[in-house]
Tab-separated table of C-alpha atoms in Angstrom:
chain	number	residue	atom	x	y	z
A	1	UNK	CA	47.896	-33.051	-4.555
A	2	UNK	CA	44.104	-33.136	-4.291
A	3	UNK	CA	42.097	-30.873	-2.018
A	4	UNK	CA	41.141	-32.866	1.094
A	5	UNK	CA	37.734	-31.161	1.139
A	6	UNK	CA	36.963	-31.920	-2.498
A	7	UNK	CA	34.798	-35.057	-2.929
A	8	UNK	CA	36.480	-37.752	-5.011
A	9	UNK	CA	33.192	-38.954	-6.506
A	10	UNK	CA	32.179	-35.597	-8.059
A	11	UNK	CA	29.328	-34.957	-5.617
A	12	UNK	CA	28.431	-31.531	-4.206
A	13	UNK	CA	30.804	-30.086	-1.590
A	14	UNK	CA	30.084	-30.895	2.026
A	15	UNK	CA	28.423	-28.359	4.323
A	16	UNK	CA	31.703	-27.645	6.081
A	17	UNK	CA	33.552	-27.110	2.832
A	18	UNK	CA	30.840	-25.012	1.254
A	19	UNK	CA	30.301	-22.854	4.288
A	20	UNK	CA	33.909	-22.113	5.042
A	21	UNK	CA	35.879	-22.161	1.816
A	22	UNK	CA	34.328	-19.181	0.028
A	23	UNK	CA	35.251	-16.185	2.181
A	24	UNK	CA	33.778	-13.078	0.564
A	25	UNK	CA	32.794	-15.079	-2.509
A	26	UNK	CA	29.846	-17.062	-3.835
A	27	UNK	CA	28.745	-19.660	-1.306
A	28	UNK	CA	26.801	-22.431	-3.079
A	29	UNK	CA	25.387	-23.849	0.138
A	30	UNK	CA	24.106	-20.495	1.432
A	31	UNK	CA	22.830	-19.608	-2.023
A	32	UNK	CA	20.899	-22.859	-2.225
A	33	UNK	CA	19.336	-22.599	1.222
A	34	UNK	CA	18.585	-18.830	1.464
A	35	UNK	CA	15.993	-18.719	-1.299
A	36	UNK	CA	12.499	-17.988	-0.052
A	37	UNK	CA	9.915	-20.729	-0.202
A	38	UNK	CA	7.554	-20.384	-3.156
A	39	UNK	CA	4.567	-19.103	-1.085
A	40	UNK	CA	6.809	-16.435	0.464
A	41	UNK	CA	8.187	-15.423	-2.929
A	42	UNK	CA	4.669	-15.038	-4.308
A	43	UNK	CA	3.651	-12.991	-1.263
A	44	UNK	CA	6.704	-10.743	-1.692
A	45	UNK	CA	5.760	-10.112	-5.313
A	46	UNK	CA	2.192	-9.320	-4.236
A	47	UNK	CA	3.478	-6.791	-1.718
A	48	UNK	CA	5.735	-5.167	-4.298
A	49	UNK	CA	3.092	-4.942	-6.998
A	50	UNK	CA	0.123	-3.906	-4.826
A	51	UNK	CA	-0.342	-1.018	-2.458
A	52	UNK	CA	-1.476	-3.485	0.192
A	53	UNK	CA	-2.844	-6.979	0.597
A	54	UNK	CA	-5.687	-8.128	2.820
A	55	UNK	CA	-6.791	-11.487	4.131
A	56	UNK	CA	-10.200	-11.135	2.514
A	57	UNK	CA	-8.901	-10.411	-0.989
A	58	UNK	CA	-5.464	-12.041	-1.030
A	59	UNK	CA	-5.831	-15.047	1.275
A	60	UNK	CA	-2.852	-17.035	-0.053
A	61	UNK	CA	-0.510	-14.028	0.088
A	62	UNK	CA	-1.799	-13.047	3.527
A	63	UNK	CA	-1.221	-16.532	4.935
A	64	UNK	CA	2.295	-16.577	3.483
A	65	UNK	CA	3.079	-13.171	5.003
A	66	UNK	CA	2.145	-14.530	8.433
A	67	UNK	CA	4.096	-17.769	7.902
A	68	UNK	CA	7.228	-16.045	6.557
A	69	UNK	CA	6.933	-12.581	8.076
A	70	UNK	CA	10.548	-12.432	9.231
A	71	UNK	CA	12.012	-13.655	5.936
A	72	UNK	CA	9.829	-11.359	3.800
A	73	UNK	CA	10.623	-8.452	6.097
A	74	UNK	CA	14.336	-9.079	5.602
A	75	UNK	CA	13.932	-9.008	1.812
A	76	UNK	CA	12.052	-5.723	1.966
A	77	UNK	CA	14.641	-4.340	4.363
A	78	UNK	CA	17.298	-5.102	1.741
A	79	UNK	CA	15.316	-2.825	-0.603
A	80	UNK	CA	15.011	0.000	1.956
A	81	UNK	CA	11.406	-0.814	2.826
A	82	UNK	CA	9.700	-2.092	5.941
A	83	UNK	CA	6.912	-4.639	6.217
A	84	UNK	CA	3.837	-3.505	8.131
A	85	UNK	CA	1.396	-6.202	9.261
A	86	UNK	CA	-1.799	-5.383	11.133
A	87	UNK	CA	-3.299	-8.630	12.388
A	88	UNK	CA	-6.385	-6.955	13.839
A	89	UNK	CA	-7.437	-5.413	10.534
A	90	UNK	CA	-5.798	-8.207	8.516
A	91	UNK	CA	-3.812	-6.007	6.167
A	92	UNK	CA	-0.138	-6.010	5.174
A	93	UNK	CA	1.768	-3.398	3.220
A	94	UNK	CA	5.215	-2.027	2.558
A	95	UNK	CA	6.460	1.358	3.700
A	96	UNK	CA	9.556	3.023	2.388
A	97	UNK	CA	12.379	4.039	4.685
A	98	UNK	CA	12.371	7.826	4.862
A	99	UNK	CA	16.070	8.420	5.522
A	100	UNK	CA	17.558	11.043	3.228
A	101	UNK	CA	20.441	8.917	1.992
A	102	UNK	CA	18.554	5.829	0.778
A	103	UNK	CA	17.799	5.105	-2.899
A	104	UNK	CA	14.337	5.848	-4.212
A	105	UNK	CA	12.656	2.448	-4.233
A	106	UNK	CA	9.052	3.520	-4.695
A	107	UNK	CA	7.693	5.841	-7.329
A	108	UNK	CA	4.864	8.210	-6.643
A	109	UNK	CA	1.630	7.273	-8.324
A	110	UNK	CA	-0.460	10.012	-9.858
A	111	UNK	CA	-1.655	11.984	-6.828
A	112	UNK	CA	-5.252	11.571	-5.784
A	113	UNK	CA	-7.528	14.457	-6.607
A	114	UNK	CA	-8.398	16.767	-3.757
A	115	UNK	CA	-11.918	15.328	-3.670
A	116	UNK	CA	-10.645	11.734	-3.494
A	117	UNK	CA	-8.213	12.632	-0.712
A	118	UNK	CA	-11.039	14.168	1.268
A	119	UNK	CA	-13.087	11.010	0.753
A	120	UNK	CA	-10.231	9.140	2.472
A	121	UNK	CA	-10.596	11.501	5.430
A	122	UNK	CA	-14.323	10.792	5.543
A	123	UNK	CA	-13.801	7.020	5.445
A	124	UNK	CA	-11.097	7.120	8.117
A	125	UNK	CA	-13.345	9.200	10.358
A	126	UNK	CA	-16.159	6.690	9.893
A	127	UNK	CA	-13.807	4.038	11.276
A	128	UNK	CA	-12.640	6.206	14.184
A	129	UNK	CA	-15.012	4.609	16.691
A	130	UNK	CA	-14.901	1.037	15.445
A	131	UNK	CA	-12.463	-1.822	15.782
A	132	UNK	CA	-11.673	-4.876	13.719
A	133	UNK	CA	-14.339	-6.967	15.479
A	134	UNK	CA	-17.202	-4.601	14.591
A	135	UNK	CA	-19.530	-5.011	11.641
A	136	UNK	CA	-18.371	-3.567	8.306
A	137	UNK	CA	-18.777	0.180	7.903
A	138	UNK	CA	-21.284	1.076	5.172
A	139	UNK	CA	-21.497	4.528	3.587
A	140	UNK	CA	-23.704	5.944	0.863
A	141	UNK	CA	-22.820	8.142	-2.072
A	142	UNK	CA	-25.138	10.761	-0.550
A	143	UNK	CA	-23.039	10.861	2.638
A	144	UNK	CA	-19.879	11.303	0.591
A	145	UNK	CA	-21.491	13.991	-1.552
A	146	UNK	CA	-22.580	15.874	1.583
A	147	UNK	CA	-19.034	15.690	2.967
A	148	UNK	CA	-17.624	17.181	-0.240
A	149	UNK	CA	-20.376	19.777	-0.659
A	150	UNK	CA	-18.465	22.620	1.089
A	151	UNK	CA	-15.976	22.469	-1.786
A	152	UNK	CA	-18.572	22.997	-4.476
A	153	UNK	CA	-17.581	26.118	-6.395
A	154	UNK	CA	-19.445	29.252	-5.446
A	155	UNK	CA	-22.266	29.876	-7.874
A	156	UNK	CA	-21.994	26.395	-9.397
A	157	UNK	CA	-25.563	25.366	-10.121
A	158	UNK	CA	-24.647	22.448	-12.378
A	159	UNK	CA	-25.780	19.457	-10.327
A	160	UNK	CA	-24.705	16.994	-13.007
A	161	UNK	CA	-21.157	18.356	-12.974
A	162	UNK	CA	-20.963	18.062	-9.192
A	163	UNK	CA	-22.304	14.509	-9.272
A	164	UNK	CA	-19.581	13.593	-11.764
A	165	UNK	CA	-16.967	15.017	-9.378
A	166	UNK	CA	-18.344	12.914	-6.540
A	167	UNK	CA	-18.485	9.793	-8.714
A	168	UNK	CA	-14.893	10.325	-9.859
A	169	UNK	CA	-13.696	10.676	-6.250
A	170	UNK	CA	-15.543	7.533	-5.179
A	171	UNK	CA	-14.167	5.614	-8.159
A	172	UNK	CA	-10.582	6.697	-7.358
A	173	UNK	CA	-10.860	5.428	-3.778
A	174	UNK	CA	-12.578	2.245	-4.943
A	175	UNK	CA	-9.657	1.668	-7.318
A	176	UNK	CA	-7.396	1.670	-4.247
A	177	UNK	CA	-9.454	-1.226	-2.886
A	178	UNK	CA	-10.841	0.782	0.016
A	179	UNK	CA	-14.463	0.941	-1.161
A	180	UNK	CA	-16.592	-1.910	-2.494
A	181	UNK	CA	-19.892	-1.140	-4.166
A	182	UNK	CA	-22.908	-3.136	-3.012
A	183	UNK	CA	-24.066	-5.407	-5.812
A	184	UNK	CA	-27.724	-5.016	-4.844
A	185	UNK	CA	-27.786	-1.335	-3.854
A	186	UNK	CA	-25.290	0.529	-6.026
A	187	UNK	CA	-25.495	3.687	-3.897
A	188	UNK	CA	-23.993	1.867	-0.904
A	189	UNK	CA	-20.331	1.060	-0.335
A	190	UNK	CA	-18.508	-1.113	2.174
A	191	UNK	CA	-15.424	0.549	3.608
A	192	UNK	CA	-12.381	-1.705	3.819
A	193	UNK	CA	-11.012	-1.864	7.382
A	194	UNK	CA	-7.590	-1.579	5.748
A	195	UNK	CA	-8.171	2.185	5.718
A	196	UNK	CA	-7.328	2.273	9.440
A	197	UNK	CA	-3.706	1.046	9.355
A	198	UNK	CA	-3.126	2.572	5.910
A	199	UNK	CA	-4.224	6.052	6.961
A	200	UNK	CA	-2.412	6.347	10.253
A	201	UNK	CA	-3.230	9.028	12.796
A	202	UNK	CA	-0.240	11.082	11.650
A	203	UNK	CA	-1.372	10.880	8.035
A	204	UNK	CA	-4.957	11.652	9.035
A	205	UNK	CA	-3.812	14.717	10.979
A	206	UNK	CA	-1.889	15.964	7.959
A	207	UNK	CA	-4.807	15.380	5.594
A	208	UNK	CA	-7.297	17.018	7.961
A	209	UNK	CA	-5.085	20.095	8.044
A	210	UNK	CA	-5.247	20.223	4.259
A	211	UNK	CA	-9.007	19.741	4.506
A	212	UNK	CA	-9.399	22.653	6.930
A	213	UNK	CA	-7.233	24.897	4.775
A	214	UNK	CA	-9.358	24.005	1.765
A	215	UNK	CA	-12.517	24.873	3.690
A	216	UNK	CA	-11.241	28.420	3.967
A	217	UNK	CA	-10.629	28.487	0.210
A	218	UNK	CA	-13.153	26.084	-1.323
A	219	UNK	CA	-12.488	27.285	-4.865
A	220	UNK	CA	-8.797	26.361	-4.756
A	221	UNK	CA	-8.134	23.838	-7.498
A	222	UNK	CA	-5.672	21.022	-7.893
A	223	UNK	CA	-4.674	17.875	-6.098
A	224	UNK	CA	-3.371	17.113	-2.661
A	225	UNK	CA	-0.269	14.958	-2.595
A	226	UNK	CA	-0.482	12.230	0.022
A	227	UNK	CA	2.166	12.388	2.753
A	228	UNK	CA	5.345	10.403	2.180
A	229	UNK	CA	5.056	6.835	3.363
A	230	UNK	CA	1.359	6.505	2.584
A	231	UNK	CA	0.954	3.125	0.879
A	232	UNK	CA	-1.938	4.467	-1.168
A	233	UNK	CA	0.511	6.843	-2.842
A	234	UNK	CA	3.452	4.551	-3.536
A	235	UNK	CA	4.307	1.746	-5.903
A	236	UNK	CA	7.591	0.104	-6.946
A	237	UNK	CA	9.563	2.008	-9.540
A	238	UNK	CA	8.772	0.916	-13.080
A	239	UNK	CA	11.994	0.749	-15.147
A	240	UNK	CA	9.970	1.534	-18.264
A	241	UNK	CA	8.369	4.629	-16.743
A	242	UNK	CA	10.185	7.627	-18.142
A	243	UNK	CA	8.653	9.868	-15.488
A	244	UNK	CA	9.853	7.806	-12.536
A	245	UNK	CA	13.206	7.267	-10.921
A	246	UNK	CA	14.597	4.162	-12.597
A	247	UNK	CA	16.756	3.213	-9.675
A	248	UNK	CA	15.575	0.895	-6.947
A	249	UNK	CA	13.361	-2.000	-7.914
A	250	UNK	CA	14.495	-1.792	-11.513
A	251	UNK	CA	17.971	-2.671	-10.306
A	252	UNK	CA	16.745	-5.648	-8.323
A	253	UNK	CA	14.887	-7.333	-11.132
A	254	UNK	CA	11.525	-5.547	-11.072
């Protein structure tokens, strides 16, 4: 005897049949209709493969995040991450869930140098009294060098060596997308407003504490590891990275 819900002409099952006849199993109707739209899928990939996206640099991905914020957020939630969207500063990024019992979804990038981390403090402070509607914040390499000067080793008279340290710190922050060099005046840099939501007040407080401790011991060497949950410090796990945890994104098709 034939199944009353099975079409006799070989066509796809009806909505009622597809939705109700696969308890706990593959549901072809749900599978076909739950896939993200192409713009949302591209935006999700952009979020997973970049520390953050901004309207100015990733317009298509930004627009898709706004159009499909709920759906993209659900996908990230499935991977133990949350979607953060700041409409004022026009930046979106992922943040890992910090519960102890969740899989490691994001690997730690190589920590920023101490100098580069302190540059982040300087940039965030420069934005402390501005909002998204203000003109862009411009800083010079001289301002950054002056901010880092207290950490110059005692007795170090090698100006060229110090200038290389400053240049390396600026380059590291620029690589994060938070500084853009002026094409006409290469000693000037535009600070991305994304630094505000990315370096939250809690993160800034933590980093300033490290900064103050370093002031009391300016010759201390090494790096400062950004606090957990800082987008600048996290990227999806790379399954081919022997130094990273290969769980997480590698298991979801990364």
